[in-house]
Amino acid sequence: MSTKQNMLDNVGSFCVCKIKDVRNGSGNTIMQILIYNNGLGLYSRPFIESFEETPMLVAVLTYMGYGILTIFGYLRDFLRDWKIERCHVAREREEQRDFVPLYQDFENFYTRNLYMRIRDSWNRPICSVPGAKVDLVERVSPDYNWTFDYTGKVVEGVINMGSYNYLGFAENTGYCADASAEVTMKYGVGVASTRQEMGNLDRHEEMEELVAKFLGVESAMAFGMGFATNSMNIPALTGKGCLILSDELNHASLVLGARLSGSTIRVFKHNNMQSLEKMLRDAIVHGQPRTHRPWKKILILVEGIYSMEGSIVRLPEVIALKKRYRAYLYLDEAHSIGALGPGGRGVVDYFGLDPRDVDVMMGTFTKSFGAAGGYIGGRKELLEYLRSHSHSAVYAASMSPPVVEQIIASMKCIMGEDGTTLGRDRVQQLAENTLYFRRRLTEMGFIIYGNSDSPVVPMMLYMPAKIGAFGREMLKRNIGVVVVGFPATPIIESRARFCISAAHTKDMLDTVTIPPCLACTPSLLPLLPLEPKPPFDVTLSVFTLSLGLGGIPYFMIYRY
C-alpha cells in the first residue's frame, strides 16, 4: 500500500481531506495532510500535520552505522571477556556463573556499547531555574562517559530548548514564586500524611475546585506524581473482562497502567481512525475471546500531544467513534494542557469541543504550570469513586503546599483571575513562537515532524553518530537540546526534540536557527553557501571512525 493511501486511512471516514505532495530540494516527497470540516461539525479549522519518509540513502547509512557499532561492540565484549579491556558494567561473579543471572548480559549490550558513547548528551546537571536560559554544571569524563568528574565551573546562559516550560512559569520571581514563598512560610514544605488521614489542606480543596473550573468539568482530583496519575488510576477504572484500545505511541505511564489493570490490551496505529474503528467494531461483534461475551467496558487511551512525534490527537474523530460504539475515552493532556487552545485549556479547547464528551480528562502540572503532580477531571461520580479506589489517592502522601500554591497561582494567571492579561499573553506568545520556529526550520531545509501548532518540534537526525554530535555541537554554541534515539524512537528515526516556550524571545529562537547549518560540524560551515539557492542540491558527506563520534560513519545531509 502506498504512503499516500496509508495517510488517507489514518484520516478515517469522518472528514474531507486533501493530501499534498510537496517536493523538497532533494526530490523527496513530504506528505502533508490537511483535514477540513465536512459539514458534520467535526473540525472548525484546518488540521495540518506533515511527515516525511526517511530517504532511502539515509536509511541505508543508518542501518550501516548500527551494524558497524554492533560489530565493534562484540569485538569489545570479546576483549572484556579475556580481561584485555576493563569492564565497567555490572556482571555476574565467577562463583555465580551457574546461578540464574541477575543481569541479562545481552540486554545490556546496547547500554555498554552504544549508549555509553553518547551518554554525555543526557543527565546534564543544571544549577539554576529551568527557564528560557539555564546554567549547567561543567563535567568531563576521563573514561569515555563511564564516569564523570565535575570541574567546578558553570556554563552560564545556555538557551534552554529542552524543558517542558511551555508557558514560562518555571521561574523564581514574579506572582507565582511570591505566592509559593508565602505559603511555604505558613504551611511548611511537607504534609507528612495522606489526603485521607491528616494531609488534606484547605489549599488542596481550593486547587481541585479551581482545576475543575479550568477544565469545565464537574469535579477534579490532584495527585503528587504525573506518572502515577496514569499508572495507578487506570487499574482502578478497568480490570479483567475489560478492553483497552491504546494508541501505539502512548506514554509509558499509560502503557504501564493498562498492563497493571489486567485488562485485555489492543494497540491501534498512531492517530489512525480507521484502525481504531476496526478494533471497536471487532470488539462489539466478537466480544471476549473464547466465551464471546460482551466486554464489560471498552476504554480508549489517547494523548493530547504526543511528545516524540509532535502530533495532536484527532479528538473530534475519536469522540465521534467513542459515541458511535459506546466506548469510554481517557485523554492524557500532559503536554497539551496550557499549551493548546485560545484559553490554554488543552486539546479540547483547541478543537472547541465539549469537555463532557471526554469521560476521563487527565493532565499534569509539571509542564505548563511549572509545578509537579497530575490531575483527573470528569463527572462527580467518577471522582468520588477514585478517591476511595485509587492507590495513588489512598496511599500516596499529599502534595507539598508550595507546589499546590504554584499550581493555583499559575492557573489563576492563565484564567485571568489574577487581574492581569499575563496568562493570556503567554498562551498567545507560545503559539506565535511555535509557528515562527517551525517555519524557520522548514525554510532551512530540515525535516520536522508533527502538527503546525504543536510546541513539541522533533527535528530528524536519523543516524546514531549524529545523536551525540548534534547535542555536543549545540552545547558548544550555548544551546541546550534533547536528543533521542533507539529504543525511544524507531531505529532509523533518531531526532532532536525542541520544546518551545513562551519565555523564549525572537532573538533566542534566531540564535538557535542561525547559522543556517545546525547539524554540521564547524569544519563544514565554510563549504555551505550563506543563502539558500534552490533548486540546487548540496549534499555533504563526511566519514570518520573517531571514538568521539561513536566509531561509525558520520554522514550529514543539508538541502538547499
PDB file of C-alpha atoms in Angstrom, residues 244-339:
ATOM      1  CA  ILE A 244      -8.321  -1.172  26.444  1.00  0.00           C
ATOM      2  CA  LEU A 245      -7.608   0.291  22.997  1.00  0.00           C
ATOM      3  CA  SER A 246      -4.304   2.146  23.178  1.00  0.00           C
ATOM      4  CA  ASP A 247      -2.502   4.311  20.629  1.00  0.00           C
ATOM      5  CA  GLU A 248       0.807   2.699  19.649  1.00  0.00           C
ATOM      6  CA  LEU A 249       2.759   5.833  20.667  1.00  0.00           C
ATOM      7  CA  ASN A 250       1.177   6.317  24.091  1.00  0.00           C
ATOM      8  CA  HIS A 251       3.421   7.272  27.002  1.00  0.00           C
ATOM      9  CA  ALA A 252       4.968   4.589  29.212  1.00  0.00           C
ATOM     10  CA  SER A 253       2.715   5.600  32.132  1.00  0.00           C
ATOM     11  CA  LEU A 254      -0.391   4.780  30.083  1.00  0.00           C
ATOM     12  CA  VAL A 255       1.134   1.505  28.928  1.00  0.00           C
ATOM     13  CA  LEU A 256       2.057   0.519  32.492  1.00  0.00           C
ATOM     14  CA  GLY A 257      -1.371   1.460  33.831  1.00  0.00           C
ATOM     15  CA  ALA A 258      -3.046  -0.642  31.146  1.00  0.00           C
ATOM     16  CA  ARG A 259      -0.837  -3.636  31.935  1.00  0.00           C
ATOM     17  CA  LEU A 260      -1.398  -3.359  35.684  1.00  0.00           C
ATOM     18  CA  SER A 261      -5.156  -3.276  35.203  1.00  0.00           C
ATOM     19  CA  GLY A 262      -5.302  -6.875  33.956  1.00  0.00           C
ATOM     20  CA  SER A 263      -7.488  -5.799  31.049  1.00  0.00           C
ATOM     21  CA  THR A 264      -7.106  -7.076  27.523  1.00  0.00           C
ATOM     22  CA  ILE A 265      -4.998  -4.577  25.560  1.00  0.00           C
ATOM     23  CA  ARG A 266      -5.130  -3.971  21.827  1.00  0.00           C
ATOM     24  CA  VAL A 267      -2.964  -1.364  20.123  1.00  0.00           C
ATOM     25  CA  PHE A 268      -4.146   0.705  17.161  1.00  0.00           C
ATOM     26  CA  LYS A 269      -1.949   2.608  14.724  1.00  0.00           C
ATOM     27  CA  HIS A 270      -0.931   6.101  15.735  1.00  0.00           C
ATOM     28  CA  ASN A 271      -3.736   8.596  15.134  1.00  0.00           C
ATOM     29  CA  ASN A 272      -5.245   6.149  12.652  1.00  0.00           C
ATOM     30  CA  MET A 273      -9.026   6.406  12.895  1.00  0.00           C
ATOM     31  CA  GLN A 274      -9.646   3.544  10.506  1.00  0.00           C
ATOM     32  CA  SER A 275      -7.526   1.222  12.666  1.00  0.00           C
ATOM     33  CA  LEU A 276      -9.348   2.371  15.813  1.00  0.00           C
ATOM     34  CA  GLU A 277     -12.785   1.955  14.258  1.00  0.00           C
ATOM     35  CA  LYS A 278     -11.964  -1.544  13.032  1.00  0.00           C
ATOM     36  CA  MET A 279     -10.904  -2.589  16.533  1.00  0.00           C
ATOM     37  CA  LEU A 280     -14.039  -1.078  18.049  1.00  0.00           C
ATOM     38  CA  ARG A 281     -16.233  -2.852  15.511  1.00  0.00           C
ATOM     39  CA  ASP A 282     -14.497  -6.185  16.055  1.00  0.00           C
ATOM     40  CA  ALA A 283     -14.779  -5.789  19.823  1.00  0.00           C
ATOM     41  CA  ILE A 284     -18.523  -5.225  19.581  1.00  0.00           C
ATOM     42  CA  VAL A 285     -19.122  -8.041  17.096  1.00  0.00           C
ATOM     43  CA  HIS A 286     -16.890 -10.758  18.551  1.00  0.00           C
ATOM     44  CA  GLY A 287     -16.787  -9.868  22.242  1.00  0.00           C
ATOM     45  CA  GLN A 288     -14.295 -11.541  24.561  1.00  0.00           C
ATOM     46  CA  PRO A 289     -12.015 -14.334  23.328  1.00  0.00           C
ATOM     47  CA  ARG A 290     -13.313 -17.911  23.679  1.00  0.00           C
ATOM     48  CA  THR A 291     -16.534 -17.001  25.557  1.00  0.00           C
ATOM     49  CA  HIS A 292     -17.620 -14.228  23.135  1.00  0.00           C
ATOM     50  CA  ARG A 293     -19.366 -12.493  25.990  1.00  0.00           C
ATOM     51  CA  PRO A 294     -19.658  -8.712  25.660  1.00  0.00           C
ATOM     52  CA  TRP A 295     -16.810  -6.684  27.120  1.00  0.00           C
ATOM     53  CA  LYS A 296     -17.629  -5.154  30.493  1.00  0.00           C
ATOM     54  CA  LYS A 297     -16.310  -1.842  29.186  1.00  0.00           C
ATOM     55  CA  ILE A 298     -14.125  -0.544  26.379  1.00  0.00           C
ATOM     56  CA  LEU A 299     -11.662   2.242  27.202  1.00  0.00           C
ATOM     57  CA  ILE A 300      -9.796   4.255  24.547  1.00  0.00           C
ATOM     58  CA  LEU A 301      -6.435   5.695  25.655  1.00  0.00           C
ATOM     59  CA  VAL A 302      -5.020   8.681  23.738  1.00  0.00           C
ATOM     60  CA  GLU A 303      -2.783  11.683  24.377  1.00  0.00           C
ATOM     61  CA  GLY A 304      -3.384  15.329  23.522  1.00  0.00           C
ATOM     62  CA  ILE A 305       0.114  15.989  22.148  1.00  0.00           C
ATOM     63  CA  TYR A 306       2.433  13.061  21.522  1.00  0.00           C
ATOM     64  CA  SER A 307       5.757  14.112  22.977  1.00  0.00           C
ATOM     65  CA  MET A 308       8.020  12.303  20.496  1.00  0.00           C
ATOM     66  CA  GLU A 309       6.114  12.977  17.274  1.00  0.00           C
ATOM     67  CA  GLY A 310       4.773  16.465  17.971  1.00  0.00           C
ATOM     68  CA  SER A 311       1.405  15.315  16.629  1.00  0.00           C
ATOM     69  CA  ILE A 312      -2.011  16.250  18.037  1.00  0.00           C
ATOM     70  CA  VAL A 313      -4.736  13.674  18.584  1.00  0.00           C
ATOM     71  CA  ARG A 314      -7.637  13.809  16.151  1.00  0.00           C
ATOM     72  CA  LEU A 315     -10.009  14.295  19.040  1.00  0.00           C
ATOM     73  CA  PRO A 316     -13.185  15.170  17.102  1.00  0.00           C
ATOM     74  CA  GLU A 317     -12.982  11.856  15.265  1.00  0.00           C
ATOM     75  CA  VAL A 318     -12.097   9.904  18.414  1.00  0.00           C
ATOM     76  CA  ILE A 319     -15.127  11.353  20.213  1.00  0.00           C
ATOM     77  CA  ALA A 320     -17.356  10.551  17.239  1.00  0.00           C
ATOM     78  CA  LEU A 321     -16.148   6.930  17.284  1.00  0.00           C
ATOM     79  CA  LYS A 322     -16.481   6.720  21.039  1.00  0.00           C
ATOM     80  CA  LYS A 323     -20.106   7.829  20.855  1.00  0.00           C
ATOM     81  CA  ARG A 324     -20.918   5.574  17.912  1.00  0.00           C
ATOM     82  CA  TYR A 325     -19.626   2.420  19.630  1.00  0.00           C
ATOM     83  CA  ARG A 326     -20.470   3.425  23.238  1.00  0.00           C
ATOM     84  CA  ALA A 327     -16.899   3.265  24.497  1.00  0.00           C
ATOM     85  CA  TYR A 328     -15.182   5.355  27.176  1.00  0.00           C
ATOM     86  CA  LEU A 329     -12.430   7.874  26.434  1.00  0.00           C
ATOM     87  CA  TYR A 330      -9.350   8.521  28.583  1.00  0.00           C
ATOM     88  CA  LEU A 331      -7.481  11.628  27.406  1.00  0.00           C
ATOM     89  CA  ASP A 332      -3.933  12.341  28.642  1.00  0.00           C
ATOM     90  CA  GLU A 333      -3.271  16.085  28.309  1.00  0.00           C
ATOM     91  CA  ALA A 334       0.164  16.122  29.916  1.00  0.00           C
ATOM     92  CA  HIS A 335       1.712  18.148  27.075  1.00  0.00           C
ATOM     93  CA  SER A 336      -1.384  19.861  25.689  1.00  0.00           C
ATOM     94  CA  ILE A 337      -2.914  21.433  28.814  1.00  0.00           C
ATOM     95  CA  GLY A 338      -1.863  25.069  28.922  1.00  0.00           C
ATOM     96  CA  ALA A 339      -0.081  24.751  25.571  1.00  0.00           C
TER      97      ALA A 339
END
